Structure formats: C-alpha cells, structure tokens
Coordinates of N, CA and C in Angstrom, one line a residue:
X2 N -2.8 68.2 -0.3 CA -1.2 67.7 -0.3 C -1.5 67.1 0.8
X3 N -2.6 67.5 2.2 CA -2.7 66.6 3.5 C -2.8 65.3 3.7
X4 N -3.6 65.3 2.3 CA -3.8 63.2 2.4 C -2.4 62.3 1.7
X5 N -1.7 62.9 1.0 CA -0.8 62.4 0.2 C 0.4 62.6 1.9
X6 N 0.5 63.0 2.5 CA 0.7 63.1 3.3 C 1.2 61.9 4.7
X7 N -0.4 62.1 4.9 CA -1.3 61.1 5.6 C -0.3 59.5 5.3
X8 N -0.8 59.2 4.4 CA -0.3 58.4 2.8 C 0.7 57.6 3.2
X9 N 2.0 58.5 3.1 CA 3.2 59.0 3.0 C 3.3 58.3 4.6
X10 N 2.6 58.5 5.4 CA 3.3 57.9 6.9 C 2.5 56.7 6.9
X11 N 1.5 56.3 6.7 CA 1.3 54.9 6.8 C 2.2 54.3 6.2
X12 N 2.5 54.5 5.0 CA 2.9 53.3 4.3 C 4.4 52.8 4.9
X13 N 4.8 54.1 5.1 CA 6.6 54.5 6.0 C 6.5 53.9 7.0
X14 N 4.9 53.4 7.9 CA 5.1 52.8 8.7 C 5.3 51.3 8.8
X15 N 4.4 50.8 7.3 CA 3.7 50.0 7.2 C 5.8 49.5 6.5
X16 N 6.3 49.8 6.1 CA 7.6 49.5 5.5 C 8.0 49.2 4.4
X17 N 6.8 50.2 3.6 CA 6.8 50.6 2.1 C 7.3 52.2 1.6
X18 N 8.7 51.5 1.6 CA 9.4 53.4 1.2 C 9.6 53.4 0.2
X19 N 9.3 53.5 -0.9 CA 8.5 53.1 -2.4 C 7.8 54.2 -2.2
X20 N 6.7 53.4 -1.8 CA 5.6 54.0 -1.3 C 5.3 55.3 -0.9
X21 N 5.7 55.5 0.0 CA 5.8 57.1 0.7 C 6.2 57.7 0.2
X22 N 8.3 57.7 -0.6 CA 8.1 58.7 -1.6 C 7.2 59.2 -2.8
X23 N 7.1 57.8 -3.3 CA 5.8 58.2 -4.2 C 4.5 59.6 -3.9
X24 N 4.0 58.7 -2.9 CA 2.6 60.3 -1.8 C 3.2 60.9 -1.1
X25 N 5.2 61.3 -1.2 CA 5.2 62.8 -0.7 C 5.7 63.4 -1.7
X26 N 6.0 63.2 -3.1 CA 6.7 63.3 -4.4 C 5.6 64.5 -4.6
X27 N 4.3 63.7 -5.1 CA 2.7 63.5 -4.6 C 1.9 65.0 -4.3
X28 N 2.4 64.9 -3.2 CA 2.3 66.0 -1.9 C 2.8 67.4 -2.2
X29 N 4.4 67.1 -3.1 CA 4.9 68.2 -3.2 C 4.9 68.5 -4.8
X30 N 3.7 67.8 -5.5 CA 3.3 68.8 -6.1 C 2.6 69.1 -6.1
X31 N 1.5 69.0 -5.2 CA -0.6 69.6 -5.5 C 0.6 71.1 -4.2
X32 N 1.6 71.1 -3.7 CA 1.9 72.1 -2.5 C 2.9 72.3 -2.6
X33 N 3.9 73.0 -3.3 CA 5.6 73.2 -3.5 C 5.9 74.0 -2.7
X34 N 5.1 74.6 -1.9 CA 5.9 74.6 -0.4 C 5.7 74.4 0.6
X35 N 5.1 72.6 0.8 CA 4.1 72.6 1.6 C 6.1 71.9 2.5
X36 N 6.8 72.4 3.3 CA 8.2 72.3 3.4 C 7.6 71.2 4.5
X37 N 7.0 70.5 5.6 CA 6.5 69.4 6.5 C 6.8 67.9 4.9
X38 N 6.3 68.2 4.4 CA 6.5 67.4 2.3 C 8.5 66.3 2.6
X39 N 8.1 68.2 2.1 CA 10.2 68.3 1.8 C 11.1 67.8 2.9
X40 N 10.4 68.0 3.7 CA 11.7 67.7 5.3 C 11.0 66.0 5.5
X41 N 10.3 65.9 5.0 CA 10.1 64.3 5.8 C 10.6 63.6 3.7
X42 N 10.4 64.1 2.9 CA 11.0 63.2 1.9 C 12.2 63.5 1.6
X43 N 13.4 63.9 2.3 CA 13.9 64.3 2.6 C 14.9 63.0 3.4
X44 N 14.7 63.7 5.0 CA 14.3 62.0 6.0 C 14.8 61.2 4.7
X45 N 13.2 60.2 3.9 CA 13.4 59.7 3.6 C 14.8 58.8 2.6
X46 N 14.8 59.7 2.0 CA 16.8 59.8 1.2 C 17.2 59.9 1.0
X47 N 17.6 60.4 2.9 CA 18.4 60.2 4.0 C 18.5 58.3 4.2
X48 N 17.2 58.1 4.0 CA 18.1 57.1 5.1 C 18.1 56.1 3.9
X49 N 17.9 55.9 3.1 CA 17.8 54.8 1.3 C 19.4 55.7 0.7
X50 N 19.6 56.5 1.3 CA 21.5 57.1 1.6 C 21.3 57.6 0.3
X51 N 20.1 58.4 -0.4 CA 20.2 59.4 -1.8 C 20.5 60.5 -0.2
X52 N 22.0 61.1 -1.3 CA 22.0 62.3 -0.3 C 22.0 63.5 -0.6
X53 N 22.3 63.3 -2.6 CA 21.6 64.5 -3.1 C 20.6 65.2 -3.4
X54 N 20.0 64.3 -3.2 CA 18.7 64.6 -3.8 C 17.4 64.6 -2.4
X55 N 18.5 64.3 -1.0 CA 18.1 64.9 0.6 C 18.7 66.6 0.7
X56 N 19.5 66.5 0.1 CA 20.5 68.2 -0.3 C 19.6 68.7 -0.4
X57 N 19.9 68.6 -1.8 CA 18.3 69.2 -2.9 C 16.9 69.7 -1.9
X58 N 16.6 69.0 -1.0 CA 14.8 69.2 -1.1 C 15.8 70.7 0.6
X59 N 17.0 70.0 1.4 CA 16.8 70.3 2.2 C 17.6 72.3 2.8
X60 N 18.2 72.0 1.4 CA 19.1 73.1 0.5 C 17.2 74.3 0.3
X61 N 16.3 73.7 -0.1 CA 15.7 74.9 -0.3 C 14.6 74.9 0.4
X62 N 14.9 74.3 1.5 CA 13.9 74.6 2.8 C 14.5 75.9 3.4
X63 N 16.3 75.5 3.4 CA 16.9 76.9 3.7 C 16.8 77.9 3.4
X64 N 16.3 78.1 2.9 CA 16.2 79.4 1.7 C 14.8 80.1 1.7
X65 N 14.0 78.9 2.1 CA 12.9 79.4 3.2 C 12.8 79.7 4.8
X66 N 13.9 79.4 5.8 CA 13.5 79.6 7.4 C 15.1 79.1 6.7
X67 N 16.2 80.1 7.6 CA 17.3 79.7 8.3 C 17.6 79.6 9.2
X68 N 16.6 79.4 10.0 CA 16.4 79.2 11.4 C 15.9 78.3 11.5
X69 N 15.9 77.0 10.2 CA 15.1 75.0 10.9 C 16.0 75.1 11.3
X70 N 16.6 74.4 12.6 CA 17.7 73.6 12.9 C 17.6 72.1 12.9
X71 N 16.5 72.1 12.3 CA 16.1 70.4 11.7 C 16.4 70.4 10.4
X72 N 16.4 71.2 9.9 CA 17.3 71.1 8.2 C 18.3 70.9 8.1
X73 N 19.2 72.2 9.0 CA 21.0 72.5 9.4 C 21.4 71.2 9.5
X74 N 20.7 70.3 10.8 CA 21.7 68.9 11.1 C 21.2 68.1 10.0
X75 N 20.2 67.6 9.2 CA 19.3 67.1 8.6 C 20.7 66.2 7.6
X76 N 21.1 67.8 7.3 CA 21.6 68.3 5.3 C 22.9 68.2 6.3
X77 N 23.6 68.4 7.2 CA 24.6 68.1 8.2 C 24.9 66.5 8.0
X78 N 24.2 66.2 8.5 CA 24.1 64.9 8.1 C 24.5 63.9 7.2
X79 N 23.5 64.6 6.4 CA 23.4 64.0 4.7 C 25.3 64.7 4.2
X80 N 25.7 65.7 5.0 CA 27.4 65.6 4.3 C 28.1 65.0 5.4
X81 N 28.5 64.6 6.3 CA 29.2 63.1 7.7 C 28.4 62.5 6.9
X82 N 27.3 62.3 6.5 CA 27.6 60.2 5.8 C 28.0 60.2 4.3
X83 N 28.5 61.3 4.0 CA 28.5 61.6 2.5 C 30.0 61.6 2.6
X84 N 30.6 61.5 3.8 CA 31.9 61.8 3.9 C 32.9 63.7 3.9
X85 N 32.2 64.6 3.5 CA 32.2 65.8 4.2 C 32.2 66.7 5.3
X86 N 33.0 66.2 5.6 CA 32.9 66.4 7.4 C 33.3 67.8 6.9
X87 N 33.8 69.5 6.8 CA 33.5 70.4 6.5 C 32.5 71.3 6.4
X88 N 31.7 70.1 5.3 CA 30.5 70.7 5.2 C 29.0 70.5 6.1
X89 N 29.6 69.3 6.6 CA 28.6 68.9 8.1 C 28.8 69.8 9.3
X90 N 30.6 70.3 9.3 CA 30.8 70.9 10.4 C 30.2 72.4 10.0
X91 N 30.3 73.1 9.1 CA 29.5 74.2 9.0 C 28.5 74.2 9.5
X92 N 27.6 73.2 8.4 CA 25.9 73.2 8.3 C 25.4 72.8 10.8
X93 N 26.3 72.0 10.7 CA 26.1 72.2 12.2 C 26.1 72.9 13.5
X94 N 27.1 73.9 12.7 CA 27.6 75.1 13.5 C 25.8 75.9 12.7
X95 N 25.8 76.2 11.5 CA 24.2 76.3 11.5 C 23.5 76.5 12.6
X96 N 23.0 75.4 12.2 CA 21.7 75.1 13.8 C 22.0 75.1 14.7
X97 N 23.5 75.5 15.6 CA 23.4 75.8 16.8 C 23.7 77.6 17.3
X98 N 24.0 78.3 15.8 CA 23.8 79.9 15.4 C 22.0 79.8 15.8
X99 N 21.6 79.2 14.7 CA 20.1 79.5 14.9 C 19.1 78.8 16.4
X100 N 20.1 78.1 17.5 CA 18.9 77.5 18.6 C 20.9 77.2 19.5
X101 N 21.1 77.9 19.7 CA 22.8 78.1 20.9 C 22.3 76.6 21.2
X102 N 21.0 75.8 22.2 CA 20.5 74.5 22.7 C 20.4 73.7 21.8
X103 N 20.4 73.7 20.8 CA 21.0 72.3 19.7 C 21.4 71.0 20.3
X104 N 21.7 69.9 21.1 CA 21.2 69.4 21.2 C 22.8 68.5 20.7
X105 N 21.3 68.4 19.7 CA 21.9 67.4 18.5 C 23.3 67.5 17.0
X106 N 23.1 69.4 17.7 CA 24.1 69.3 16.6 C 26.0 69.8 18.0
X107 N 25.0 69.8 18.8 CA 27.1 69.8 19.9 C 27.1 67.8 19.4
X108 N 26.3 67.2 19.8 CA 26.8 66.0 19.5 C 27.2 65.9 18.5
X109 N 26.8 66.3 17.0 CA 27.3 66.1 15.9 C 29.5 66.3 16.5
X110 N 29.0 67.3 16.3 CA 29.9 68.3 16.2 C 31.5 67.6 17.1
X111 N 30.8 66.9 18.7 CA 32.0 67.1 18.7 C 32.1 65.2 18.0
X112 N 31.0 64.3 18.0 CA 31.4 63.3 17.8 C 32.5 63.8 16.4
X113 N 32.4 64.1 15.9 CA 33.5 64.5 14.4 C 34.7 65.1 15.0
X114 N 35.8 65.6 15.5 CA 35.9 66.0 16.3 C 37.2 65.5 17.7
X115 N 36.0 64.5 17.9 CA 37.0 63.6 18.3 C 37.6 62.5 17.7
X116 N 37.1 62.5 15.7 CA 37.3 61.4 15.3 C 39.0 61.5 15.1
X117 N 38.3 63.4 15.1 CA 39.7 64.1 14.8 C 40.8 64.6 15.3
X118 N 40.5 63.7 16.5 CA 41.9 64.5 17.8 C 41.5 65.7 18.4
X119 N 40.9 66.0 18.3 CA 40.7 67.2 18.6 C 40.5 68.0 19.4
X120 N 40.6 68.7 20.2 CA 40.1 69.2 21.1 C 39.0 69.5 21.6
X121 N 38.7 70.3 20.5 CA 37.2 70.8 20.6 C 36.5 70.6 20.9
X122 N 36.6 69.2 20.3 CA 36.0 68.0 21.1 C 34.9 68.1 22.2
X123 N 35.7 68.5 23.2 CA 35.6 68.5 24.9 C 34.1 69.3 24.9
X124 N 34.8 70.9 24.6 CA 33.9 71.4 24.6 C 32.6 71.2 23.6
X125 N 32.1 71.0 22.8 CA 30.5 69.9 21.6 C 30.2 69.7 22.7
X126 N 31.1 68.9 23.8 CA 30.3 67.7 24.3 C 29.5 68.4 25.4
X127 N 30.8 68.9 25.8 CA 30.5 69.8 27.4 C 28.8 70.6 27.4
X128 N 28.8 71.6 26.2 CA 27.9 71.2 25.7 C 26.8 71.5 26.4
X129 N 26.7 70.0 24.9 CA 25.7 68.9 25.1 C 25.4 68.6 26.4
X130 N 26.5 68.9 27.1 CA 26.0 68.0 28.7 C 25.5 69.1 29.9
X131 N 25.2 70.8 29.5 CA 25.0 71.7 30.1 C 23.8 71.3 29.5
X132 N 23.1 71.2 28.3 CA 21.6 71.1 28.1 C 20.9 70.8 28.1
X133 N 21.8 69.0 28.5 CA 21.6 67.5 28.9 C 22.0 66.9 29.7
X134 N 22.3 67.6 31.1 CA 22.3 67.3 32.1 C 23.3 65.2 32.2
X135 N 22.0 64.7 32.5 CA 22.1 63.7 32.5 C 22.1 62.4 31.7
X136 N 23.1 62.8 30.5 CA 22.8 62.9 28.9 C 24.2 61.6 28.5
X137 N 23.3 60.4 29.5 CA 24.9 59.2 29.4 C 25.3 59.5 27.9
X138 N 25.0 60.1 27.1 CA 25.4 59.9 25.2 C 27.2 60.4 25.8
X139 N 26.0 61.9 26.3 CA 27.6 63.5 26.0 C 28.2 63.1 26.6
X140 N 27.8 62.4 27.7 CA 29.3 62.2 28.8 C 30.2 60.7 28.6
X141 N 29.3 60.2 28.0 CA 29.8 58.6 27.6 C 31.1 59.5 26.2
X142 N 30.9 60.0 25.4 CA 31.2 60.6 24.5 C 32.2 62.1 24.9
X143 N 32.0 62.9 26.1 CA 33.4 63.3 26.4 C 34.5 62.9 27.0
X144 N 33.6 61.5 28.2 CA 34.5 60.1 28.9 C 36.4 59.8 27.8
X145 N 35.6 59.7 26.4 CA 36.4 59.0 25.6 C 36.5 60.1 25.4
X146 N 36.9 60.6 25.4 CA 38.0 61.4 24.7 C 38.5 62.2 26.0
X147 N 38.5 62.2 26.5 CA 39.2 62.2 28.0 C 40.3 61.0 28.6
X148 N 40.4 59.7 28.0 CA 40.3 58.9 28.4 C 41.5 58.9 27.5
X149 N 40.6 58.9 25.9 CA 42.5 59.2 24.5 C 42.8 59.9 24.7
X150 N 42.9 60.5 25.7 CA 44.1 62.3 25.6 C 44.0 61.8 26.6
X151 N 45.3 60.9 28.0 CA 45.5 60.3 28.4 C 44.8 61.0 30.4
X152 N 43.0 61.8 30.1 CA 42.7 62.6 31.0 C 42.4 61.7 32.0
X153 N 42.6 61.1 32.1 CA 42.2 60.0 33.2 C 41.4 60.6 34.8
X154 N 42.0 60.7 34.5 CA 40.9 61.5 36.3 C 39.6 61.9 36.1
X155 N 39.8 63.1 35.0 CA 38.0 63.2 34.1 C 37.5 62.5 33.8
X156 N 38.2 61.6 33.2 CA 37.3 59.9 32.4 C 36.7 59.0 33.6
X157 N 37.1 59.3 34.4 CA 36.8 58.7 35.8 C 35.3 59.5 35.8
X158 N 35.6 60.4 36.0 CA 34.4 61.3 36.5 C 33.6 61.2 35.3
X159 N 33.3 61.0 34.2 CA 32.2 61.2 33.1 C 31.7 59.9 33.4
X160 N 32.6 59.0 33.7 CA 32.2 57.7 33.5 C 31.4 57.0 34.8
X161 N 31.5 57.5 35.8 CA 31.6 56.9 36.8 C 29.6 58.5 37.3
X162 N 29.5 58.7 36.9 CA 29.0 60.2 36.4 C 27.8 59.3 36.0
X163 N 27.9 58.3 34.6 CA 26.8 57.9 34.1 C 26.4 56.8 34.3
X164 N 27.2 55.7 35.7 CA 27.3 54.6 36.0 C 25.8 55.2 37.8
X165 N 26.0 56.7 38.4 CA 25.1 56.7 39.4 C 23.8 57.5 38.3
X166 N 23.7 58.4 37.0 CA 23.0 58.1 36.7 C 21.8 56.7 35.6
X167 N 22.5 56.3 35.5 CA 21.9 54.6 35.2 C 23.5 53.2 35.5
X168 N 23.0 52.8 36.2 CA 24.1 51.5 37.6 C 23.7 50.7 36.2
X169 N 23.2 49.8 34.9 CA 23.4 49.4 34.2 C 24.1 49.5 32.9
X170 N 24.3 50.5 32.8 CA 24.9 50.9 31.6 C 27.0 50.5 31.9
X171 N 26.8 49.2 30.8 CA 27.8 48.5 30.8 C 29.1 48.7 29.9
X172 N 29.2 50.2 28.7 CA 29.8 50.8 28.4 C 31.0 51.2 29.0
X173 N 30.1 52.1 30.7 CA 30.9 53.3 31.8 C 31.7 52.5 32.0
X174 N 31.3 51.2 33.0 CA 31.5 49.8 33.5 C 32.5 49.4 33.1
X175 N 32.4 49.2 32.3 CA 34.2 48.7 30.8 C 34.4 49.4 31.3
X176 N 35.2 50.7 30.3 CA 35.8 51.4 29.9 C 35.9 52.0 31.5
X177 N 36.0 52.1 32.6 CA 36.0 51.9 34.1 C 37.2 50.7 34.4
X178 N 36.0 49.8 34.2 CA 37.5 48.8 33.7 C 38.2 48.7 33.4
X179 N 38.9 48.4 32.1 CA 40.2 49.8 30.8 C 40.3 50.2 31.8
X180 N 40.3 51.3 32.8 CA 41.0 52.2 32.7 C 42.0 51.9 33.8
X181 N 41.0 51.0 35.4 CA 41.3 50.5 36.7 C 42.9 49.4 36.2
X182 N 42.6 48.6 35.1 CA 43.4 47.6 34.3 C 44.5 48.2 33.9
X183 N 43.8 48.9 32.3 CA 45.5 48.5 31.5 C 46.3 50.1 32.0
X184 N 45.3 51.1 32.2 CA 46.3 52.2 32.3 C 46.5 52.6 33.3
X185 N 45.7 52.0 34.4 CA 46.2 52.8 36.0 C 47.0 51.4 36.6
X186 N 46.4 50.0 35.8 CA 46.7 48.7 36.8 C 47.2 48.8 38.5
X187 N 45.1 48.5 38.6 CA 44.8 49.3 39.8 C 43.6 48.0 39.7
X188 N 44.3 46.6 40.8 CA 43.5 45.3 40.0 C 42.3 44.7 40.9

C-alpha cells in the first residue's frame, strides 16, 4: 500500500492524475483502512470535480475519525463547489468544533456569509484574524464586508493594516482609492 501511495505522489507531481488515481485505488484495495490514501484520492476527486466520489471517501474517513478537520473542510468544499452551501456550512462548522483554531474553516464560512450579505461574516473573518493576525486574506475579507456594508472607517482600518503588513498589496491600495474617490469624494 505504501508503495502505491508513493507512486501516486510521483504521478501527481508529474501531472499524470489518471495514473495517480489508479495507484491510490490500488493502495486502498490493499489496505482499506488507509486513511492517507483515501484523503489523497478524495482530494484528487475534488480537483477533477468528481464530487460524489470525493464526498463518499471523506464520509468514510469521518465515520472513523470525527475530529479529522481536513476531512470536514474538504467535504465542505465539495458541497460548496457543488452549490450546496447548507451542507458546506455544516461541515465547516464541524471542522471548527473539532478545532476551534481552524483558520481555513473560519475563512470559508466568512466568504459564504459575505456572499449572502449576512452580518455573521464579520465574526468569522474576525475569528480568522484572531488566529492569524497578519493574514492579508482575512483582513481583506473583513474590510470588503465593511466596505459593502457602509462601515467605511472599519474598512479603511483593515485595508491600512494590510498595507502595513504588505505595502505591495494592490487590492488594499485599490480599495482605499475606491473608498476615497467614489464613496468619500476625497480626491
């Protein structure tokens, strides 16, 4: 099983996903309890948009290990990609229950609720920022939520924090320019 797992890694690195899938299936056939092979095959299925197969594998993993945050996150991404945000939210929340410091799950939830223009988005981005205070991604997500919800001072503060972390972040500069020119009329 370990041999086929290694061969799958080599094939995947060489962009031969069909071969990688075959090797992962062989690894699982030899060792049906090989969670690592199942995770990699689930990830590969997610990449090639074989959502049902990916979800099936991740569900098997979660039946064995309810605290597997990566499996919760990946299954949530499968649901999100497939347009099922209700199940995606449920899985991202399960990931946070398993690990309250799981940054990626907070970010996924922030993005989902931001699209819905739901104020809970701000809380998810804030929690992500508490975990990674210098995260440009989380600060930008929250700043954009503030900007879209007319909390301009808070948006300016988040975009300014991004620029202090990374002066070359063009998105923060652009949004600050947009706020000053379009919203505040400060040229």
